[in-house]
CSV table of C-alpha atoms and ligand atoms in Angstrom, one decimal:
chain,number,residue,atom,x,y,z
E,817,MET,CA,113.0,-19.7,88.9
E,818,SER,CA,110.2,-16.9,88.6
E,819,LYS,CA,107.1,-17.4,90.7
E,820,THR,CA,105.2,-17.2,87.7
E,821,ALA,CA,107.0,-20.1,85.7
E,822,ILE,CA,106.1,-23.1,85.3
E,823,GLU,CA,106.8,-25.4,87.6
E,824,SER,CA,105.2,-29.3,87.2
E,825,ILE,CA,102.3,-30.4,85.2
E,826,ARG,CA,100.4,-33.0,85.9
E,827,ALA,CA,97.3,-34.8,83.7
E,828,PHE,CA,94.2,-37.4,84.7
E,829,GLU,CA,91.9,-39.3,82.7
E,830,VAL,CA,88.8,-38.1,83.7
E,831,LEU,CA,85.0,-38.8,81.5
E,832,ASP,CA,83.3,-36.8,79.3
E,833,SER,CA,79.5,-35.8,78.8
E,834,ARG,CA,78.9,-39.5,77.2
E,835,GLY,CA,80.8,-41.6,79.9
E,836,ARG,CA,84.2,-41.6,77.6
E,837,PRO,CA,87.8,-40.9,79.0
E,838,THR,CA,89.2,-37.4,78.5
E,839,VAL,CA,92.2,-35.5,79.5
E,840,GLU,CA,92.1,-33.1,82.3
E,841,ALA,CA,95.6,-31.1,83.0
E,842,CYS,CA,96.8,-29.5,86.3
E,843,VAL,CA,99.5,-26.9,86.1
E,844,THR,CA,101.4,-25.5,89.2
E,845,LEU,CA,103.5,-22.6,88.8
E,846,ALA,CA,106.9,-21.6,91.2
E,847,GLY,CA,104.6,-19.5,92.8
E,848,GLY,CA,102.3,-21.9,94.2
E,849,VAL,CA,99.0,-21.0,91.7
E,850,VAL,CA,97.7,-24.4,90.6
E,851,ALA,CA,95.2,-24.6,87.7
E,852,ALA,CA,92.6,-27.0,85.9
E,853,ALA,CA,91.3,-27.5,81.9
E,854,GLN,CA,89.4,-30.5,80.8
E,855,VAL,CA,89.3,-30.9,77.1
E,856,PRO,CA,86.0,-32.4,75.3
E,857,SER,CA,85.2,-34.5,72.2
E,858,GLY,CA,83.5,-34.4,68.9
E,859,ALA,CA,81.7,-37.6,67.3
E,860,SER,CA,80.6,-35.7,64.1
E,861,THR,CA,84.5,-35.0,63.8
E,862,GLY,CA,85.7,-33.4,60.4
E,863,MET,CA,88.3,-35.2,58.4
E,864,SER,CA,91.2,-32.5,59.1
E,865,GLU,CA,90.8,-32.2,62.8
E,866,ALA,CA,93.7,-32.3,65.1
E,867,CYS,CA,94.3,-36.0,66.5
E,868,GLU,CA,92.8,-37.0,69.4
E,869,LEU,CA,95.0,-39.6,71.1
E,870,ARG,CA,93.2,-42.6,72.0
E,871,ASP,CA,94.9,-45.9,73.5
E,872,GLY,CA,93.6,-48.2,72.0
E,873,ASP,CA,93.7,-50.8,74.5
E,874,ALA,CA,89.9,-52.8,73.9
E,875,ARG,CA,90.6,-54.0,77.9
E,876,ARG,CA,89.8,-50.3,78.6
E,877,TYR,CA,86.8,-48.5,77.7
E,878,GLY,CA,86.8,-50.3,74.8
E,879,GLY,CA,90.0,-48.5,73.4
E,880,LEU,CA,89.2,-45.0,74.1
E,881,GLY,CA,91.0,-44.7,77.5
E,882,VAL,CA,93.4,-41.6,77.1
E,883,LEU,CA,96.6,-43.1,79.4
E,884,LEU,CA,99.0,-42.2,76.5
E,885,ALA,CA,97.7,-38.9,76.1
E,886,CYS,CA,98.1,-38.2,80.2
E,887,GLY,CA,101.6,-40.2,80.1
E,888,HIS,CA,103.0,-37.8,77.4
E,889,VAL,CA,101.7,-34.2,79.4
E,890,GLU,CA,103.3,-36.0,82.5
E,891,GLY,CA,106.9,-37.0,80.6
E,892,GLU,CA,107.8,-34.8,77.7
E,893,ILE,CA,105.1,-32.1,77.8
E,894,ALA,CA,105.9,-31.6,81.4
E,895,ALA,CA,109.5,-31.6,80.9
E,896,ALA,CA,110.1,-29.2,77.9
E,897,LEU,CA,107.8,-26.6,79.7
E,898,ARG,CA,109.5,-26.4,83.0
E,899,GLY,CA,109.9,-22.6,83.1
E,900,PHE,CA,108.2,-21.4,80.3
E,901,GLU,CA,106.3,-18.2,81.7
E,902,ALA,CA,102.7,-19.3,82.1
E,903,ALA,CA,102.2,-15.8,80.4
E,904,ASP,CA,104.0,-16.8,77.3
E,905,GLN,CA,101.5,-18.8,75.6
E,906,ALA,CA,102.4,-18.4,72.4
E,907,GLY,CA,105.9,-19.4,73.4
E,908,VAL,CA,103.9,-22.8,75.5
E,909,ASP,CA,102.0,-23.3,72.6
E,910,GLY,CA,104.7,-23.1,70.1
E,911,ALA,CA,106.8,-25.3,71.9
E,912,MET,CA,104.3,-28.3,72.7
E,913,ILE,CA,103.9,-28.1,68.5
E,914,ALA,CA,107.9,-28.5,67.7
E,915,LEU,CA,108.1,-31.2,70.3
E,916,ASP,CA,105.1,-33.2,68.8
E,917,ALA,CA,106.0,-33.0,65.4
E,918,THR,CA,103.7,-34.2,63.1
E,919,ALA,CA,101.4,-32.2,61.0
E,920,ASN,CA,98.2,-32.7,63.3
E,921,LYS,CA,99.8,-33.3,66.6
E,922,SER,CA,99.0,-36.7,66.2
E,923,ARG,CA,102.1,-38.0,68.4
E,924,LEU,CA,101.6,-36.4,71.9
E,925,GLY,CA,97.8,-36.1,70.9
E,926,ALA,CA,95.8,-32.7,70.6
E,927,ASN,CA,93.5,-34.2,73.5
E,928,ALA,CA,97.2,-33.8,75.4
E,929,ILE,CA,98.1,-30.7,74.3
E,930,LEU,CA,95.3,-28.5,74.2
E,931,ALA,CA,94.4,-29.2,77.9
E,932,VAL,CA,98.0,-28.2,79.0
E,933,SER,CA,97.6,-24.8,76.7
E,934,CYS,CA,94.3,-24.1,79.0
E,935,ALA,CA,95.3,-24.9,82.1
E,936,VAL,CA,98.5,-23.0,81.6
E,937,ALA,CA,96.4,-20.3,80.6
E,938,ARG,CA,94.3,-20.4,83.9
E,939,ALA,CA,97.2,-20.1,85.9
E,940,ALA,CA,98.8,-17.3,84.0
E,941,ALA,CA,95.6,-14.8,84.5
E,942,LEU,CA,95.1,-16.7,88.5
E,943,SER,CA,98.8,-15.8,88.9
E,944,GLN,CA,98.2,-12.2,87.4
E,945,GLY,CA,94.8,-11.6,89.6
E,946,LEU,CA,92.6,-11.3,86.2
E,947,PRO,CA,89.0,-13.1,85.3
E,948,LEU,CA,89.5,-15.5,82.7
E,949,TRP,CA,87.7,-14.1,79.7
E,950,ARG,CA,89.8,-10.7,80.6
E,951,TYR,CA,93.5,-12.1,80.4
E,952,LEU,CA,92.7,-14.0,77.0
E,953,ALA,CA,91.0,-11.1,75.5
E,954,GLY,CA,94.5,-9.4,75.6
E,955,ASP,CA,93.5,-6.0,72.7
E,956,ARG,CA,90.7,-7.5,71.5
E,957,GLN,CA,87.0,-6.5,72.9
E,958,PRO,CA,84.9,-8.5,75.1
E,959,VAL,CA,81.7,-9.0,74.3
E,960,LEU,CA,78.8,-11.2,76.0
E,961,PRO,CA,77.6,-13.6,73.1
E,962,LEU,CA,75.0,-14.7,71.5
E,963,PRO,CA,73.9,-17.9,71.8
E,964,MET,CA,72.6,-20.4,69.4
E,965,VAL,CA,71.1,-22.7,71.2
E,966,ASN,CA,70.0,-27.3,70.1
E,967,ILE,CA,66.3,-27.9,70.4
E,968,LEU,CA,66.0,-30.6,68.2
E,969,SER,CA,68.5,-33.1,67.3
E,970,GLY,CA,69.3,-35.7,64.7
E,971,GLY,CA,72.4,-37.1,63.1
E,972,LEU,CA,74.9,-38.6,65.1
E,973,HIS,CA,74.0,-37.1,68.6
E,974,ALA,CA,70.7,-38.9,68.0
E,975,ALA,CA,70.9,-42.3,66.3
E,976,ARG,CA,70.5,-40.5,62.8
E,977,ALA,CA,66.4,-40.3,63.7
E,978,MET,CA,66.7,-37.5,61.2
E,979,GLU,CA,69.8,-36.7,58.7
E,980,PHE,CA,69.9,-33.3,59.5
E,981,GLN,CA,72.1,-32.7,63.2
E,982,ASP,CA,70.8,-29.7,64.6
E,983,PHE,CA,67.8,-27.3,64.9
E,984,LEU,CA,68.7,-24.1,67.2
E,985,ALA,CA,67.1,-21.6,68.5
E,986,VAL,CA,68.9,-17.9,68.0
E,987,PRO,CA,67.2,-15.7,70.4
E,988,TRP,CA,69.1,-12.5,68.9
E,989,ALA,CA,66.5,-9.7,70.1
E,990,ALA,CA,66.5,-10.9,73.8
E,991,GLY,CA,67.9,-7.5,75.4
E,992,SER,CA,70.3,-10.0,78.0
E,993,PHE,CA,72.2,-13.3,78.2
E,994,ALA,CA,69.2,-13.6,81.4
E,995,GLU,CA,66.4,-13.2,78.8
E,996,ALA,CA,68.5,-15.4,76.4
E,997,MET,CA,68.1,-18.7,78.5
E,998,GLU,CA,64.6,-17.2,79.9
E,999,TRP,CA,63.1,-17.5,76.1
E,1000,ILE,CA,65.4,-20.6,75.3
E,1001,ALA,CA,63.9,-22.7,78.5
E,1002,ALA,CA,60.1,-21.5,77.2
E,1003,ILE,CA,60.8,-22.9,74.1
E,1004,HIS,CA,62.9,-25.9,74.7
E,1005,ARG,CA,59.6,-26.6,77.3
E,1006,SER,CA,57.0,-25.8,73.9
E,1007,ALA,CA,58.8,-27.7,71.8
E,1008,ARG,CA,58.4,-31.0,73.6
E,1009,GLU,CA,54.3,-30.2,74.2
E,1010,VAL,CA,54.6,-29.5,70.2
E,1011,LEU,CA,56.2,-33.0,69.5
E,1012,GLU,CA,53.9,-34.6,71.9
E,1013,GLY,CA,51.4,-32.9,70.5
E,1014,ARG,CA,52.7,-34.7,66.5
E,1015,GLY,CA,52.6,-38.2,68.3
E,1016,ALA,CA,56.4,-37.8,68.0
E,1017,TYR,CA,58.4,-40.3,69.4
E,1018,PHE,CA,61.4,-39.7,72.1
E,1019,THR,CA,63.0,-41.1,74.8
E,1020,GLY,CA,65.3,-38.9,77.0
E,1021,VAL,CA,67.3,-36.3,75.2
E,1022,ALA,CA,70.3,-36.5,72.7
E,1023,ASP,CA,73.9,-35.8,73.1
E,1024,GLU,CA,73.8,-32.0,73.5
E,1025,GLY,CA,70.6,-31.9,75.9
E,1026,GLY,CA,68.0,-31.2,73.2
E,1027,TRP,CA,65.1,-33.3,71.7
E,1028,GLY,CA,66.2,-36.4,69.3
E,1029,PRO,CA,62.2,-36.7,67.7
E,1030,LYS,CA,61.4,-39.6,64.6
E,1031,LEU,CA,59.9,-36.9,62.4
E,1032,ALA,CA,58.4,-37.8,59.0
E,1033,THR,CA,60.7,-35.6,57.1
E,1034,ASN,CA,63.8,-33.5,58.0
E,1035,GLU,CA,61.8,-30.4,57.0
E,1036,ALA,CA,59.1,-31.0,60.0
E,1037,ALA,CA,61.8,-30.2,62.5
E,1038,LEU,CA,61.6,-26.5,61.7
E,1039,GLU,CA,58.0,-26.5,61.2
E,1040,VAL,CA,58.6,-27.8,64.9
E,1041,LEU,CA,60.9,-25.2,65.9
E,1042,THR,CA,59.1,-22.3,64.5
E,1043,GLU,CA,55.6,-23.6,66.1
E,1044,SER,CA,57.6,-24.1,69.7
E,1045,ILE,CA,59.0,-20.3,69.1
E,1046,GLU,CA,55.4,-18.9,68.6
E,1047,ARG,CA,54.1,-21.1,71.0
E,1048,ALA,CA,56.6,-20.2,74.0
E,1049,GLY,CA,55.1,-16.8,73.1
E,1050,LEU,CA,57.2,-15.4,70.9
E,1051,ARG,CA,57.7,-14.2,67.6
E,1052,PRO,CA,59.9,-16.4,64.8
E,1053,GLY,CA,62.2,-14.0,62.5
E,1054,GLU,CA,61.5,-11.3,64.7
E,1055,GLN,CA,62.8,-11.8,68.2
E,1056,VAL,CA,63.9,-15.5,67.6
E,1057,SER,CA,65.5,-17.2,64.7
E,1058,ILE,CA,66.8,-20.6,63.6
E,1059,ALA,CA,69.8,-22.2,63.0
E,1060,ILE,CA,70.9,-25.3,61.0
E,1061,ASP,CA,73.8,-27.6,61.9
E,1062,VAL,CA,73.4,-29.9,58.3
E,1063,ALA,CA,76.5,-31.8,59.0
E,1064,ALA,CA,76.0,-32.7,55.5
E,1065,SER,CA,79.6,-34.7,55.6
E,1066,HIS,CA,78.0,-37.3,57.8
E,1067,PHE,CA,74.9,-38.2,55.6
E,1068,PHE,CA,77.3,-37.8,51.9
E,1069,VAL,CA,77.1,-41.1,50.5
E,1070,ASP,CA,78.4,-41.6,46.7
E,1071,GLY,CA,78.5,-38.1,46.2
E,1072,LYS,CA,74.7,-37.7,46.7
E,1073,TYR,CA,73.1,-35.8,49.8
E,1074,ASP,CA,71.6,-39.1,51.2
E,1075,LEU,CA,68.1,-38.1,53.2
E,1076,ALA,CA,67.6,-41.9,54.3
E,1077,SER,CA,64.8,-41.4,56.7
E,1078,GLU,CA,63.1,-39.9,53.2
E,1079,GLY,CA,63.8,-42.2,50.8
E,1080,ARG,CA,66.2,-39.6,48.5
E,1081,ARG,CA,68.8,-38.6,47.8
E,1082,MET,CA,70.4,-35.0,46.0
E,1083,ALA,CA,73.1,-33.7,44.0
E,1084,ALA,CA,74.9,-30.7,45.8
E,1085,ALA,CA,73.0,-28.4,43.2
E,1086,GLU,CA,69.5,-29.7,44.4
E,1087,PHE,CA,70.5,-29.7,48.1
E,1088,VAL,CA,71.4,-25.7,47.4
E,1089,GLU,CA,68.1,-26.0,46.5
E,1090,LEU,CA,66.0,-27.3,49.1
E,1091,LEU,CA,67.7,-25.3,52.0
E,1092,GLU,CA,67.4,-22.4,49.5
E,1093,GLY,CA,63.4,-23.5,50.3
E,1094,TRP,CA,64.0,-23.5,53.8
E,1095,CYS,CA,65.5,-20.1,54.0
E,1096,ARG,CA,62.3,-18.6,52.4
E,1097,ARG,CA,59.8,-20.3,54.2
E,1098,TYR,CA,61.7,-20.1,57.8
E,1099,PRO,CA,63.4,-17.6,59.7
E,1100,VAL,CA,66.7,-19.3,59.6
E,1101,VAL,CA,69.8,-17.1,59.7
E,1102,SER,CA,72.4,-20.0,59.8
E,1103,ILE,CA,73.2,-22.8,58.0
E,1104,GLU,CA,76.6,-24.9,59.2
E,1105,ASP,CA,78.2,-27.5,56.9
E,1106,GLY,CA,75.3,-26.9,54.4
E,1107,LEU,CA,77.6,-29.3,52.0
E,1108,GLU,CA,80.6,-31.8,52.7
E,1109,GLN,CA,83.7,-31.2,54.2
E,1110,ASN,CA,86.1,-31.6,50.9
E,1111,ALA,CA,83.0,-30.3,48.7
E,1112,TRP,CA,85.6,-27.3,48.0
E,1113,GLY,CA,83.6,-27.0,44.1
E,1114,ASP,CA,80.4,-26.5,45.8
E,1115,TRP,CA,80.5,-24.1,48.6
E,1116,PRO,CA,81.1,-21.1,46.8
E,1117,ALA,CA,77.6,-21.8,45.1
E,1118,LEU,CA,75.7,-22.1,48.1
E,1119,THR,CA,77.7,-19.0,49.7
E,1120,ALA,CA,76.9,-17.1,46.6
E,1121,SER,CA,72.9,-18.4,46.9
E,1122,LEU,CA,72.8,-18.0,51.2
E,1123,GLY,CA,75.4,-15.8,52.0
E,1124,GLY,CA,73.1,-13.0,52.1
E,1125,TRP,CA,70.2,-14.5,54.2
E,1126,ALA,CA,72.3,-16.0,56.2
E,1127,GLN,CA,75.9,-17.2,57.8
E,1128,ILE,CA,77.2,-19.7,56.2
E,1129,ILE,CA,79.2,-21.7,58.7
E,1130,GLY,CA,82.4,-24.2,58.0
E,1131,ASP,CA,82.9,-26.4,60.8
E,1132,ASP,CA,83.9,-30.0,59.6
E,1133,PHE,CA,84.7,-27.7,56.3
E,1134,LEU,CA,86.8,-25.5,58.1
E,1135,THR,CA,88.2,-27.4,61.2
E,1136,THR,CA,89.5,-24.2,63.0
E,1137,ASN,CA,92.3,-24.8,60.8
E,1138,PRO,CA,94.4,-21.3,59.6
E,1139,ALA,CA,95.2,-23.0,56.3
E,1140,ARG,CA,91.3,-24.1,55.4
E,1141,LEU,CA,90.2,-20.7,57.0
E,1142,GLU,CA,92.3,-18.6,54.4
E,1143,ARG,CA,91.6,-20.8,51.2
E,1144,ALA,CA,87.8,-20.9,52.2
E,1145,VAL,CA,88.1,-16.8,52.2
E,1146,GLY,CA,90.1,-17.1,49.0
E,1147,ALA,CA,87.1,-18.5,47.4
E,1148,ARG,CA,84.4,-17.0,49.2
E,1149,ALA,CA,83.1,-20.5,50.0
E,1150,ALA,CA,81.1,-19.7,53.3
E,1151,ASN,CA,81.5,-16.7,55.6
E,1152,ALA,CA,81.1,-17.5,58.9
E,1153,VAL,CA,84.2,-20.1,60.6
E,1154,LEU,CA,82.9,-22.4,63.6
E,1155,VAL,CA,85.3,-22.4,66.6
E,1156,LYS,CA,86.0,-25.5,68.1
E,1157,MET,CA,89.8,-25.6,70.4
E,1158,ASN,CA,89.9,-29.4,69.9
E,1159,GLN,CA,89.9,-29.3,66.7
E,1160,ILE,CA,93.1,-27.4,66.2
E,1161,GLY,CA,94.7,-28.5,69.5
E,1162,THR,CA,96.2,-25.0,70.9
E,1163,LEU,CA,94.8,-21.8,71.9
E,1164,THR,CA,97.2,-19.6,70.0
E,1165,GLU,CA,96.3,-21.6,67.0
E,1166,THR,CA,92.7,-20.9,68.3
E,1167,PHE,CA,93.0,-17.2,68.2
E,1168,ALA,CA,94.8,-17.1,64.9
E,1169,VAL,CA,92.0,-18.7,63.2
E,1170,VAL,CA,89.4,-16.0,64.9
E,1171,ASP,CA,91.6,-13.3,64.1
E,1172,ALA,CA,92.0,-14.0,60.6
E,1173,ALA,CA,88.0,-14.6,60.6
E,1174,ARG,CA,87.7,-11.0,62.0
E,1175,ARG,CA,90.4,-9.6,59.5
E,1176,ALA,CA,88.1,-11.2,56.3
E,1177,GLY,CA,85.3,-9.4,57.7
E,1178,TRP,CA,84.0,-12.6,58.6
E,1179,ARG,CA,81.8,-14.0,61.1
E,1180,ALA,CA,83.0,-16.4,63.7
E,1181,VAL,CA,80.8,-18.5,66.2
E,1182,VAL,CA,82.8,-20.4,69.1
E,1183,SER,CA,81.7,-23.9,70.0
E,1184,ALA,CA,81.8,-26.5,72.2
E,1185,ARG,CA,81.8,-30.3,71.4
E,1186,SER,CA,79.2,-32.8,71.7
E,1187,GLY,CA,80.7,-35.0,74.2
E,1188,GLU,CA,81.6,-32.0,77.0
E,1189,THR,CA,82.8,-31.6,80.4
E,1190,GLU,CA,82.2,-29.6,83.5
E,1191,ASP,CA,85.0,-27.5,82.5
E,1192,SER,CA,83.5,-23.9,81.5
E,1193,PHE,CA,86.6,-22.8,79.8
E,1194,LEU,CA,84.4,-21.8,76.9
E,1195,ALA,CA,82.0,-19.5,78.1
E,1196,ASP,CA,85.5,-17.1,79.2
E,1197,LEU,CA,86.8,-18.0,76.0
E,1198,SER,CA,83.7,-16.7,73.7
E,1199,ILE,CA,84.0,-13.6,75.7
E,1200,ALA,CA,87.4,-12.7,74.9
E,1201,CYS,CA,87.1,-13.5,71.0
E,1202,GLY,CA,84.8,-10.5,71.2
E,1203,MET,CA,82.8,-12.1,67.9
E,1204,GLY,CA,79.7,-12.1,69.9
E,1205,GLN,CA,78.0,-16.1,68.9
E,1206,LEU,CA,78.2,-18.8,71.1
E,1207,LYS,CA,77.3,-22.4,70.8
E,1208,VAL,CA,77.2,-24.6,73.4
E,1209,GLY,CA,74.4,-27.2,72.8
E,1210,SER,CA,71.1,-26.8,74.5
E,1211,ILE,CA,69.9,-26.4,78.1
E,1212,THR,CA,69.2,-29.2,79.6
E,1213,ARG,CA,72.9,-31.3,81.3
E,1214,SER,CA,75.0,-29.5,83.4
E,1215,GLU,CA,78.2,-29.7,80.9
E,1216,ARG,CA,76.4,-27.2,78.4
E,1217,LEU,CA,74.8,-25.1,81.8
E,1218,ALA,CA,78.5,-24.7,83.3
E,1219,LYS,CA,79.0,-22.7,80.3
E,1220,TYR,CA,75.5,-20.8,80.7
E,1221,ASN,CA,75.1,-20.0,84.4
E,1222,ARG,CA,79.0,-19.0,84.2
E,1223,LEU,CA,77.6,-16.4,81.2
E,1224,LEU,CA,74.8,-15.6,83.2
E,1225,VAL,CA,77.2,-14.6,86.5
E,1226,LEU,CA,79.5,-12.3,84.2
E,1227,GLU,CA,76.4,-10.7,82.8
E,1228,LYS,CA,75.7,-9.0,86.0
E,1229,THR,CA,79.5,-8.7,87.7
E,1230,ALA,CA,81.5,-7.9,84.5
E,1231,GLY,CA,80.2,-5.2,82.7
E,1232,LEU,CA,80.0,-6.5,79.5
E,1233,PRO,CA,78.9,-5.4,76.4
E,1234,HIS,CA,75.8,-6.7,74.7
E,1235,TRP,CA,76.4,-9.2,71.4
E,1236,SER,CA,74.1,-6.3,69.3
E,1237,SER,CA,77.4,-4.4,69.6
E,1238,VAL,CA,79.0,-6.6,67.1
E,1239,PRO,CA,79.3,-5.1,63.9
E,1240,ALA,CA,77.2,-7.2,61.1
E,1241,LEU,CA,76.6,-10.1,64.0
E,1242,LEU,CA,74.0,-12.0,61.7
E,1243,PRO,CA,72.4,-11.0,58.3
E,1244,PRO,CA,69.8,-8.3,58.2
E,1245,ARG,CA,66.7,-10.0,57.7
E,1246,SER,CA,64.2,-10.8,60.2
E,1247,VAL,CA,61.2,-13.4,58.2
E,1248,THR,CA,58.1,-14.9,59.6
E,1249,ARG,CA,57.1,-17.6,58.1
E,1250,VAL,CA,55.2,-17.7,55.3
E,1251,SER,CA,53.1,-21.1,55.4
M,2138,PGA,P1,80.9,-33.1,67.6
M,2138,PGA,O1,79.2,-32.1,67.0
M,2138,PGA,O2,81.6,-32.1,68.7
M,2138,PGA,O3,80.0,-33.9,67.5
M,2138,PGA,O4,81.7,-32.7,66.2
M,2138,PGA,C1,79.1,-30.7,67.5
M,2138,PGA,C2,78.8,-29.8,65.8
M,2138,PGA,O5,79.3,-30.8,65.0
M,2138,PGA,O6,78.7,-29.1,65.6
M,2139,ZN,ZN1,79.1,-28.8,63.2
């Protein structure tokens, strides 16, 4: 066996940032190189995501254990991959897809498969003496990504205190990643003061480390965020813009968008008008899952009315799935894709989606899950994709900072181009608050 061939693979049940079990895979190459990777887990998941295999044994972790998935890694997967060159990522991923033989990786588990896929890449990078981002990039131009950072949370990440899931700050005018983080820390801090000033009730932080306040309306979150940017000494729209993850599927009830906290329900057309009003009044440059995940008939209208102002991202809608992306490109149903490795389950398929987005002239945002681990793989992936955007959550909680901190170091050591080198990174607008 060559020194760079896979010799053995182990798997461990470890815990994610919500204290739920997840998979860590550890790959050993014949020459002695050892590398591990951990996979994340979502809460507001899309229906067409690859299947995360859970044990279903109510006596352990309420059924959420991943011992079956770990068993598949150490059994069938390890046996099938023994002798594969670690650098043959397509071969390794293809072999696991064939072995699983289901459309959504439900037999072996996407959590088992992805953990191995990432650990193999890391082992290959190590064996070649390359930083992970350099190895992953291949022929792509690596870029330091612009972070969109969660400041306020609602939806399934914050006990549904409001319906919209994420209100994020986009520090696009920062000259460096370090400056972006400094701005974000100031905004996060000022957001707390603004919330306290409004008497908004909150305890602790939400799943991604942002504040999970109880506000009178969803729109109030935009007021709070805009005010927080100003209070941090920054200019909304001119230096820091706003992104929203509506995560609309999770409050879509009987064909209507149900803003229960505000006591109103809207049909798609009216809901798009609401979002349009927000785009006019606040510096919103990015809207994710603005509509329900299977509302194929409504997405093109959303994109036609708001696509020039904001990037229209499909997350639950596209689930990092090449077939859904292709259909959406054809239908002009969005203009950006959220990239979450565990929605599809292998590194090879993840890059296929990123490259298809690039070819279509779409944007792509590399994203974490609400349940994360201390693994910083995503930082390297976001650089390697070369699409210039990253979404990892807020700046508290170390499963988020593992990624941000690696980027802070790589900015100083890797000589990467700034995100502004990516053409048409975001729609060209800078709107300051009108009110
Ligand atoms: P999830 O949330 O990881 O819970 O799916 C993240 C997102 O919706 O972007
Ligand atoms: Zn989302």
